Amino acid sequence: MVRLGSALIAIFAVGSASAFAPASQHAVRSTHVLQMTTTEAKDPVKVGVIGCGRIGIVHLGAINKAPGVVPIVVSNPTVSKAEDAAKKFGVAKFTSDAMEVITDPDVDAVWICSPSQFHADQIKACAANGKHVFCEKPIATDLAETVEAINACNEAGVKLMIGLQRRFDPNFLRVRRAIEEKEVGDTIIIKTCSRDPSPPPYEYVKGGGGIFNDMAVHDLDMTRFLAGDDPIEILAVGSCHIDKSIEDLPGSEAFDTASCIVRYPNGVSAMVDVCRQSSYGYDQRAEVLGTSGMIATDNVYPNTAKIYKNDYTGNADMPFDFFLSRYFEAYVTETEAFCESLVNDSAVPCTGIDGLVALVMSLAADKSAAEGRWVKFSEIIEQVYCVNPTECSLIANDAMFPEGFKPTGDIKSLNEIVLPDVDQKKEAGFADKFKKIFG
C-alpha cells in the first residue's frame, strides 16, 4: 500500500547523498579471524536462543563452547524441543514463548533461529529491549521491512549480525584470501555453483519466494564477498527440468534451475548457476580466474579415501549430501565470530547491510528473469521510502511521483535510508576524538 505522507516527507530526507548514514558504510568487511581477547577478566555475555530446530541446535552447541559466552534461556513453540535442548546443553531456563527470551532482563544477546516470517518482528523486539541480535537470513522477505529491522537495531545501538554461513567456510575463505593477497593477480571472472542432491517437496517450494530468494541468494552474496565490492547489475534466467509439478507455481517458484551473470566494477563479472537436483551429490564450488592464475574449490567429502577398480576410479564416497553436514564448521565459526564481537565489543563481520544487499540481489535476479533483461540494483533500491528510519514502505513506479524523488544510483544509495550501525558510530567517534587530539 502506497503511503503518500511517508513518500512526501522522504523527499526531503533523501535529497542529499546521505540522509541517514555516511557513504562509507557499504564496504565489504574483511575476512574474519577468530581471536578472543583475554587481557582482562570480564563477566560472561548471557544469551538466549529462539528456535530449537536443526539450525538452533547447531548454534546452541557452538555458543556452549565459545569462551566468555553462556546460554541461559532457550525457546521453541513446541516446548518439549526447548526442554530437550536445555537439558542437552545445560541451559537453566526454557520456554515456548520467544518474547520471554527477548524480555529476559539477564539476557544480553539473542540468537534468532526461528522461521523466516518471524525474523523482522523479533529483531525489532530485541532492539526495543536493548538486546544484541544474531539472526539467520533472511532479515525479512520484504525490502522495506528489512530496512526497518536494521534501522531499529542501529537506532537502539545494538549489534546485528546476519547468518550468511558460507562466508565462514574454510574453502571459500581460502579463495577470498587468494584474491586479497593477489595470488592469482587481479580478478577477471568469479564462478559459483550450488546444486542440491534432490529437489525439495512441492509444499516447500510453494510460497518460498522462488529459486533466487531461497537458493541463489547464498551464491549471489558469495560473489559479492569474493569480489570485495558492490555489484552494478544482473541478468538472470530460469527453467524447470527436474520437478514438473512446480511449473504451475508463480514467478521463479516455477524454476528448479537458474543462472545469473552479475556485473561488478572494473569489468569483473560473476556467473552463478543453481539447480535443485544433482545426481552426483551436493555440489558447492567456487572458482576465480585472475590475471596471473586461477583458484578453485572442490566439494567436501566425509573422508579422503579413493577407490580404484577396472570400471571406476575416484572418491570412495559421495560428497556431504546435506547443508548442515557440508557447512557444519561454517555455522560453528560464524557463531564463534559473533560471540567474539560480543565479548570484545568488536565489529561484527557480517552486518545487516550484508543481509540487505543479498536480498536486493535476489530480488533483482527475480525481476531480471521475469522481464528478460539486465536489471540495475538501483531499480530495486529506489522502491523504498522511509518517513523515518523505522517506518518504511515500498512505492510502486507511479506517475504521481516525479523523477528525482526516489533514491537513485548504485547500492551505495542505501546510505539514504539506512542508519550507521553501532560499530560504525563507534569508529566515527574514535576518528573524531583522534582529530581533536592530533589535529
Short mmCIF file of C-alpha atoms in Angstrom, two decimals:
data_model
loop_
_atom_site.label_atom_id
_atom_site.label_comp_id
_atom_site.label_asym_id
_atom_site.label_seq_id
_atom_site.Cartn_x
_atom_site.Cartn_y
_atom_site.Cartn_z
CA MET A 1 0.00 0.00 0.00
CA VAL A 2 1.43 3.37 -1.04
CA ARG A 3 1.75 5.85 1.81
CA LEU A 4 1.70 9.31 0.32
CA GLY A 5 2.69 11.07 3.56
CA SER A 6 5.72 8.84 4.01
CA ALA A 7 6.82 9.42 0.45
CA LEU A 8 6.49 13.19 0.57
CA ILE A 9 8.38 13.53 3.83
CA ALA A 10 11.04 11.17 2.48
CA ILE A 11 11.57 13.53 -0.45
CA PHE A 12 13.35 15.89 1.92
CA ALA A 13 15.15 13.04 3.72
CA VAL A 14 16.81 11.69 0.57
CA GLY A 15 17.61 14.98 -1.09
CA SER A 16 21.25 14.77 -0.08
CA ALA A 17 23.72 11.95 -0.71
CA SER A 18 23.43 10.87 2.91
CA ALA A 19 20.07 11.25 4.58
CA PHE A 20 20.62 8.76 7.40
CA ALA A 21 24.19 7.43 7.15
CA PRO A 22 27.74 8.09 5.93
CA ALA A 23 28.63 6.92 2.43
CA SER A 24 31.43 4.65 3.59
CA GLN A 25 29.33 2.03 5.33
CA HIS A 26 28.84 -0.42 2.47
CA ALA A 27 32.42 -1.60 2.05
CA VAL A 28 32.56 -5.38 2.35
CA ARG A 29 34.23 -6.19 5.65
CA SER A 30 37.44 -8.18 5.75
CA THR A 31 37.85 -11.90 6.35
CA HIS A 32 37.13 -12.91 9.92
CA VAL A 33 39.88 -14.42 12.04
CA LEU A 34 38.81 -15.67 15.45
CA GLN A 35 40.90 -14.07 18.18
CA MET A 36 39.39 -13.75 21.63
CA THR A 37 40.85 -11.07 23.90
CA THR A 38 41.92 -12.44 27.28
CA THR A 39 43.79 -9.49 28.76
CA GLU A 40 41.23 -8.89 31.49
CA ALA A 41 38.52 -10.85 33.23
CA LYS A 42 35.02 -9.96 32.05
CA ASP A 43 31.56 -11.02 33.09
CA PRO A 44 30.24 -13.62 30.63
CA VAL A 45 27.85 -12.44 27.94
CA LYS A 46 24.49 -14.08 28.65
CA VAL A 47 22.50 -15.14 25.61
CA GLY A 48 19.15 -16.63 24.68
CA VAL A 49 18.30 -18.74 21.64
CA ILE A 50 14.94 -18.59 19.84
CA GLY A 51 14.23 -21.76 17.90
CA CYS A 52 15.49 -25.22 18.80
CA GLY A 53 15.26 -26.83 15.38
CA ARG A 54 18.28 -28.10 13.44
CA ILE A 55 19.95 -24.70 12.99
CA GLY A 56 19.19 -23.57 16.52
CA ILE A 57 20.82 -26.69 17.95
CA VAL A 58 23.96 -26.14 15.86
CA HIS A 59 24.27 -22.55 17.09
CA LEU A 60 23.49 -23.53 20.67
CA GLY A 61 26.24 -26.15 20.64
CA ALA A 62 28.74 -23.58 19.39
CA ILE A 63 27.62 -20.96 21.93
CA ASN A 64 28.08 -23.52 24.68
CA LYS A 65 31.75 -23.94 23.72
CA ALA A 66 32.66 -20.32 22.99
CA PRO A 67 34.71 -18.55 25.69
CA GLY A 68 33.09 -15.66 27.53
CA VAL A 69 29.53 -16.51 26.47
CA VAL A 70 26.90 -18.56 28.29
CA PRO A 71 23.39 -19.56 27.13
CA ILE A 72 20.81 -19.00 29.88
CA VAL A 73 17.43 -19.49 28.14
CA VAL A 74 16.03 -21.17 25.02
CA SER A 75 12.60 -21.17 23.41
CA ASN A 76 10.62 -23.17 20.89
CA PRO A 77 6.86 -23.22 20.12
CA THR A 78 6.93 -26.95 20.80
CA VAL A 79 8.15 -26.59 24.35
CA SER A 80 9.40 -30.18 24.58
CA LYS A 81 12.07 -29.31 22.00
CA ALA A 82 13.16 -26.35 24.12
CA GLU A 83 13.25 -28.58 27.18
CA ASP A 84 15.33 -31.22 25.39
CA ALA A 85 17.79 -28.57 24.16
CA ALA A 86 18.06 -27.06 27.65
CA LYS A 87 18.85 -30.46 29.14
CA LYS A 88 21.36 -31.33 26.41
CA PHE A 89 23.35 -28.11 26.77
CA GLY A 90 22.83 -27.38 30.46
CA VAL A 91 20.71 -24.27 29.90
CA ALA A 92 18.91 -23.13 33.05
CA LYS A 93 15.62 -21.93 31.53
CA PHE A 94 13.36 -22.93 28.64
CA THR A 95 10.03 -21.65 27.34
CA SER A 96 7.59 -21.85 24.44
CA ASP A 97 7.40 -18.05 24.15
CA ALA A 98 10.11 -16.20 22.19
CA MET A 99 9.20 -12.92 23.89
CA GLU A 100 10.22 -14.40 27.25
CA VAL A 101 13.72 -14.76 25.82
CA ILE A 102 13.73 -11.25 24.36
CA THR A 103 12.44 -9.56 27.53
CA ASP A 104 14.53 -11.58 29.99
CA PRO A 105 16.45 -8.93 31.98
CA ASP A 106 19.50 -11.18 32.28
CA VAL A 107 19.86 -11.73 28.51
CA ASP A 108 22.46 -9.58 26.70
CA ALA A 109 22.09 -11.05 23.20
CA VAL A 110 19.60 -13.19 21.29
CA TRP A 111 20.13 -15.76 18.53
CA ILE A 112 17.09 -15.81 16.23
CA CYS A 113 16.79 -19.25 14.61
CA SER A 114 13.03 -19.21 14.09
CA PRO A 115 11.12 -19.50 10.76
CA SER A 116 11.80 -16.60 8.38
CA GLN A 117 8.38 -14.96 8.70
CA PHE A 118 9.10 -14.13 12.37
CA HIS A 119 12.58 -12.66 11.93
CA ALA A 120 11.80 -8.96 11.37
CA ASP A 121 9.38 -8.63 14.29
CA GLN A 122 11.73 -10.48 16.61
CA ILE A 123 14.68 -8.31 15.56
CA LYS A 124 12.64 -5.17 16.24
CA ALA A 125 11.58 -6.55 19.64
CA CYS A 126 15.20 -7.31 20.52
CA ALA A 127 16.21 -3.75 19.59
CA ALA A 128 13.38 -2.31 21.69
CA ASN A 129 14.65 -4.33 24.65
CA GLY A 130 18.32 -3.42 24.15
CA LYS A 131 19.45 -6.90 23.08
CA HIS A 132 22.20 -7.59 20.56
CA VAL A 133 21.00 -9.84 17.73
CA PHE A 134 22.26 -12.73 15.65
CA CYS A 135 19.66 -13.64 13.01
CA GLU A 136 19.64 -16.36 10.42
CA LYS A 137 18.98 -14.98 6.95
CA PRO A 138 16.72 -13.52 5.72
CA ILE A 139 16.10 -10.48 7.90
CA ALA A 140 12.74 -10.30 6.09
CA THR A 141 11.47 -11.17 2.62
CA ASP A 142 10.11 -7.62 2.21
CA LEU A 143 12.66 -4.91 1.41
CA ALA A 144 11.02 -2.12 3.42
CA GLU A 145 10.63 -4.32 6.50
CA THR A 146 14.28 -5.35 6.17
CA VAL A 147 15.35 -1.70 6.29
CA GLU A 148 13.09 -1.09 9.31
CA ALA A 149 14.58 -4.03 11.22
CA ILE A 150 18.17 -2.97 10.51
CA ASN A 151 17.45 0.62 11.50
CA ALA A 152 15.70 -0.50 14.70
CA CYS A 153 18.97 -2.12 15.81
CA ASN A 154 21.15 0.74 14.59
CA GLU A 155 18.94 3.34 16.28
CA ALA A 156 18.96 1.36 19.55
CA GLY A 157 22.73 0.95 19.45
CA VAL A 158 22.71 -2.86 19.48
CA LYS A 159 24.77 -5.16 17.30
CA LEU A 160 23.11 -7.06 14.45
CA MET A 161 24.82 -9.96 12.71
CA ILE A 162 23.22 -11.88 9.84
CA GLY A 163 23.87 -15.58 9.30
CA LEU A 164 25.42 -15.94 5.84
CA GLN A 165 27.38 -19.02 6.82
CA ARG A 166 29.19 -19.64 3.53
CA ARG A 167 31.35 -16.60 4.25
CA PHE A 168 32.86 -18.64 7.11
CA ASP A 169 33.52 -21.82 5.13
CA PRO A 170 37.30 -22.50 5.09
CA ASN A 171 37.26 -23.34 1.37
CA PHE A 172 35.65 -20.07 0.30
CA LEU A 173 37.75 -18.15 2.84
CA ARG A 174 40.88 -19.53 1.17
CA VAL A 175 39.66 -18.22 -2.19
CA ARG A 176 38.95 -14.83 -0.62
CA ARG A 177 42.48 -14.74 0.84
CA ALA A 178 43.98 -15.58 -2.56
CA ILE A 179 42.12 -12.60 -4.03
CA GLU A 180 43.11 -10.24 -1.22
CA GLU A 181 46.76 -11.25 -1.43
CA LYS A 182 46.81 -11.10 -5.25
CA GLU A 183 47.91 -14.74 -5.51
CA VAL A 184 46.07 -15.01 -8.85
CA GLY A 185 46.51 -11.38 -9.85
CA ASP A 186 43.57 -9.08 -10.46
CA THR A 187 40.16 -10.75 -10.58
CA ILE A 188 38.60 -11.23 -14.02
CA ILE A 189 35.80 -13.78 -13.55
CA ILE A 190 34.10 -15.31 -10.49
CA LYS A 191 32.06 -18.51 -10.78
CA THR A 192 29.96 -20.33 -8.18
CA CYS A 193 27.57 -23.24 -8.36
CA SER A 194 25.05 -24.74 -5.93
CA ARG A 195 23.32 -27.98 -6.84
CA ASP A 196 21.26 -29.84 -4.28
CA PRO A 197 21.23 -33.65 -4.01
CA SER A 198 17.45 -33.81 -4.53
CA PRO A 199 14.57 -31.36 -5.01
CA PRO A 200 12.53 -30.19 -2.03
CA PRO A 201 8.84 -31.12 -1.74
CA TYR A 202 6.21 -29.07 -3.54
CA GLU A 203 4.99 -27.64 -0.23
CA TYR A 204 8.44 -26.21 0.49
CA VAL A 205 8.73 -24.51 -2.89
CA LYS A 206 5.19 -23.08 -2.81
CA GLY A 207 5.30 -19.71 -1.11
CA GLY A 208 9.07 -19.91 -0.61
CA GLY A 209 9.82 -16.80 -2.65
CA GLY A 210 11.37 -18.56 -5.63
CA ILE A 211 14.72 -20.06 -6.50
CA PHE A 212 16.62 -16.75 -6.42
CA ASN A 213 15.42 -15.85 -2.92
CA ASP A 214 15.64 -19.23 -1.20
CA MET A 215 18.63 -20.76 -3.02
CA ALA A 216 20.68 -18.49 -5.30
CA VAL A 217 20.85 -15.74 -2.66
CA HIS A 218 23.75 -17.58 -0.99
CA ASP A 219 25.74 -17.67 -4.22
CA LEU A 220 24.91 -14.07 -5.10
CA ASP A 221 26.19 -12.99 -1.69
CA MET A 222 29.31 -15.12 -2.18
CA THR A 223 30.12 -13.34 -5.45
CA ARG A 224 29.97 -10.01 -3.58
CA PHE A 225 32.10 -11.43 -0.76
CA LEU A 226 34.75 -12.63 -3.22
CA ALA A 227 34.59 -9.51 -5.41
CA GLY A 228 35.04 -7.29 -2.35
CA ASP A 229 32.83 -4.68 -3.99
CA ASP A 230 29.18 -3.83 -4.59
CA PRO A 231 27.53 -5.15 -7.79
CA ILE A 232 26.08 -2.98 -10.55
CA GLU A 233 23.52 -5.05 -12.48
CA ILE A 234 22.34 -8.60 -13.10
CA LEU A 235 20.94 -10.81 -15.87
CA ALA A 236 19.11 -13.96 -14.77
CA VAL A 237 17.22 -16.81 -16.43
CA GLY A 238 15.36 -19.79 -15.02
CA SER A 239 13.76 -23.02 -16.20
CA CYS A 240 12.24 -26.27 -14.95
CA HIS A 241 13.91 -29.61 -15.69
CA ILE A 242 13.57 -31.79 -12.58
CA ASP A 243 10.17 -31.46 -10.88
CA LYS A 244 7.47 -30.59 -13.40
CA SER A 245 4.84 -30.35 -10.63
CA ILE A 246 6.14 -26.89 -9.70
CA GLU A 247 5.52 -25.42 -13.15
CA ASP A 248 2.08 -24.21 -12.05
CA LEU A 249 3.60 -22.01 -9.32
CA PRO A 250 4.02 -18.25 -9.85
CA GLY A 251 7.20 -16.50 -10.96
CA SER A 252 10.53 -18.05 -10.07
CA GLU A 253 8.89 -20.62 -7.82
CA ALA A 254 8.32 -22.49 -11.09
CA PHE A 255 12.10 -22.80 -11.66
CA ASP A 256 14.29 -25.61 -10.37
CA THR A 257 17.30 -24.41 -12.37
CA ALA A 258 18.67 -20.88 -12.78
CA SER A 259 21.71 -18.95 -13.97
CA CYS A 260 22.87 -15.38 -13.29
CA ILE A 261 25.53 -13.03 -14.61
CA VAL A 262 26.47 -10.20 -12.24
CA ARG A 263 28.49 -7.17 -13.33
CA TYR A 264 30.93 -5.64 -10.85
CA PRO A 265 33.16 -2.55 -11.11
CA ASN A 266 36.39 -2.69 -13.17
CA GLY A 267 34.89 -5.09 -15.69
CA VAL A 268 34.71 -8.01 -13.25
CA SER A 269 31.86 -10.42 -13.91
CA ALA A 270 30.41 -13.23 -11.81
CA MET A 271 28.49 -16.27 -13.01
CA VAL A 272 26.18 -18.28 -10.78
CA ASP A 273 24.32 -21.48 -11.56
CA VAL A 274 21.93 -23.29 -9.22
CA CYS A 275 19.88 -26.45 -9.61
CA ARG A 276 17.64 -28.26 -7.15
CA GLN A 277 18.99 -31.70 -8.12
CA SER A 278 22.45 -33.10 -8.73
CA SER A 279 22.74 -36.82 -9.47
CA TYR A 280 26.26 -36.94 -8.04
CA GLY A 281 25.62 -35.32 -4.64
CA TYR A 282 25.68 -31.88 -3.03
CA ASP A 283 27.73 -29.69 -5.37
CA GLN A 284 29.11 -26.48 -3.80
CA ARG A 285 32.08 -24.95 -5.60
CA ALA A 286 33.68 -21.61 -6.40
CA GLU A 287 36.29 -20.51 -8.91
CA VAL A 288 38.12 -17.24 -9.53
CA LEU A 289 40.13 -16.51 -12.66
CA GLY A 290 42.76 -13.80 -12.26
CA THR A 291 45.31 -12.14 -14.48
CA SER A 292 48.08 -14.43 -13.23
CA GLY A 293 46.30 -17.62 -12.22
CA MET A 294 43.15 -19.37 -11.10
CA ILE A 295 41.92 -20.74 -7.77
CA ALA A 296 39.03 -23.16 -7.34
CA THR A 297 37.44 -25.19 -4.56
CA ASP A 298 36.36 -28.81 -4.65
CA ASN A 299 33.40 -30.37 -2.91
CA VAL A 300 33.74 -31.55 0.69
CA TYR A 301 33.76 -35.29 1.32
CA PRO A 302 33.32 -37.21 4.58
CA ASN A 303 36.77 -38.75 4.04
CA THR A 304 39.71 -38.72 1.63
CA ALA A 305 39.51 -42.41 0.67
CA LYS A 306 39.59 -43.24 -3.03
CA ILE A 307 38.71 -46.48 -4.73
CA TYR A 308 40.42 -47.94 -7.81
CA LYS A 309 38.64 -50.53 -9.95
CA ASN A 310 38.58 -51.57 -13.57
CA ASP A 311 35.33 -49.66 -14.09
CA TYR A 312 35.77 -46.75 -11.62
CA THR A 313 38.49 -44.59 -10.12
CA GLY A 314 37.64 -41.83 -7.69
CA ASN A 315 36.30 -40.94 -4.25
CA ALA A 316 35.03 -43.91 -2.29
CA ASP A 317 32.02 -41.93 -1.03
CA MET A 318 29.82 -39.13 -2.30
CA PRO A 319 30.22 -35.53 -1.10
CA PHE A 320 28.32 -34.49 2.02
CA ASP A 321 24.68 -34.66 0.99
CA PHE A 322 23.08 -32.08 3.29
CA PHE A 323 23.78 -28.43 4.01
CA LEU A 324 24.14 -28.96 7.76
CA SER A 325 26.86 -31.57 7.35
CA ARG A 326 28.56 -29.68 4.48
CA TYR A 327 28.57 -26.33 6.32
CA PHE A 328 28.64 -27.51 9.93
CA GLU A 329 32.08 -25.99 10.54
CA ALA A 330 30.96 -22.71 8.94
CA TYR A 331 27.88 -22.48 11.18
CA VAL A 332 30.05 -23.02 14.24
CA THR A 333 32.64 -20.46 13.10
CA GLU A 334 30.06 -17.74 12.41
CA THR A 335 28.57 -18.30 15.87
CA GLU A 336 32.04 -18.01 17.42
CA ALA A 337 32.57 -14.82 15.40
CA PHE A 338 29.51 -13.13 16.90
CA CYS A 339 30.49 -14.37 20.37
CA GLU A 340 33.89 -12.74 19.86
CA SER A 341 32.22 -9.50 18.77
CA LEU A 342 30.08 -9.51 21.93
CA VAL A 343 32.93 -10.35 24.32
CA ASN A 344 35.43 -7.90 22.80
CA ASP A 345 32.92 -5.27 21.63
CA SER A 346 34.41 -5.56 18.14
CA ALA A 347 32.72 -5.09 14.77
CA VAL A 348 30.52 -7.92 13.52
CA PRO A 349 31.91 -9.50 10.33
CA CYS A 350 28.53 -9.95 8.61
CA THR A 351 26.27 -6.93 9.02
CA GLY A 352 22.64 -6.04 8.48
CA ILE A 353 23.72 -4.28 5.29
CA ASP A 354 25.22 -7.54 4.03
CA GLY A 355 21.86 -9.21 4.57
CA LEU A 356 20.05 -6.30 2.91
CA VAL A 357 22.28 -6.31 -0.18
CA ALA A 358 21.86 -10.08 -0.55
CA LEU A 359 18.09 -9.56 -0.59
CA VAL A 360 18.40 -6.74 -3.14
CA MET A 361 20.48 -9.02 -5.37
CA SER A 362 17.96 -11.87 -5.21
CA LEU A 363 15.02 -9.52 -5.89
CA ALA A 364 16.86 -8.04 -8.88
CA ALA A 365 17.56 -11.55 -10.21
CA ASP A 366 13.88 -12.39 -9.90
CA LYS A 367 12.93 -9.22 -11.78
CA SER A 368 15.50 -9.91 -14.50
CA ALA A 369 14.22 -13.44 -15.09
CA ALA A 370 10.62 -12.22 -15.20
CA GLU A 371 11.32 -9.37 -17.62
CA GLY A 372 14.12 -10.93 -19.68
CA ARG A 373 16.58 -8.06 -19.34
CA TRP A 374 19.53 -6.68 -17.38
CA VAL A 375 18.35 -5.10 -14.12
CA LYS A 376 20.33 -2.49 -12.24
CA PHE A 377 20.27 -2.95 -8.48
CA SER A 378 19.31 0.70 -8.13
CA GLU A 379 15.94 -0.24 -9.65
CA ILE A 380 15.20 -2.32 -6.56
CA ILE A 381 16.61 0.15 -4.06
CA GLU A 382 14.67 3.14 -5.37
CA GLN A 383 11.37 1.46 -4.47
CA VAL A 384 11.93 2.07 -0.75
CA TYR A 385 10.79 5.25 1.01
CA CYS A 386 11.24 5.92 4.69
CA VAL A 387 9.35 8.61 6.61
CA ASN A 388 11.81 7.89 9.42
CA PRO A 389 14.41 5.15 9.94
CA THR A 390 11.93 2.62 11.34
CA GLU A 391 8.86 3.43 9.22
CA CYS A 392 9.38 2.46 5.59
CA SER A 393 7.23 1.38 2.66
CA LEU A 394 7.55 0.21 -0.93
CA ILE A 395 6.45 2.69 -3.56
CA ALA A 396 5.45 1.40 -6.98
CA ASN A 397 6.63 3.16 -10.11
CA ASP A 398 3.79 5.66 -10.26
CA ALA A 399 3.24 8.83 -12.28
CA MET A 400 2.33 10.77 -9.13
CA PHE A 401 5.96 10.62 -8.02
CA PRO A 402 8.15 12.71 -10.36
CA GLU A 403 11.65 11.54 -11.28
CA GLY A 404 14.25 12.57 -8.75
CA PHE A 405 12.11 11.84 -5.69
CA LYS A 406 13.44 8.31 -5.32
CA PRO A 407 16.88 7.16 -4.12
CA THR A 408 18.88 6.53 -7.30
CA GLY A 409 22.33 5.30 -8.21
CA ASP A 410 24.19 2.16 -7.15
CA ILE A 411 23.90 0.05 -4.00
CA LYS A 412 25.58 2.81 -2.00
CA SER A 413 22.23 4.64 -2.31
CA LEU A 414 21.21 2.50 0.66
CA ASN A 415 23.04 5.17 2.67
CA GLU A 416 19.97 7.33 2.16
CA ILE A 417 17.70 5.02 4.14
CA VAL A 418 19.95 3.01 6.49
CA LEU A 419 21.45 4.38 9.70
CA PRO A 420 25.09 3.64 10.56
CA ASP A 421 25.36 0.63 12.86
CA VAL A 422 26.72 0.70 16.40
CA ASP A 423 30.23 -0.31 15.32
CA GLN A 424 30.38 2.39 12.64
CA LYS A 425 29.23 5.00 15.16
CA LYS A 426 31.99 3.87 17.50
CA GLU A 427 34.59 4.09 14.70
CA ALA A 428 33.34 7.56 13.75
CA GLY A 429 33.53 8.66 17.39
CA PHE A 430 37.11 7.40 17.65
CA ALA A 431 38.03 9.26 14.44
CA ASP A 432 36.54 12.49 15.81
CA LYS A 433 38.49 12.14 19.08
CA PHE A 434 41.67 11.39 17.11
CA LYS A 435 41.24 14.56 15.04
CA LYS A 436 40.65 16.69 18.14
CA ILE A 437 43.76 15.34 19.83
CA PHE A 438 46.15 15.37 16.87
CA GLY A 439 44.52 17.95 14.62
#
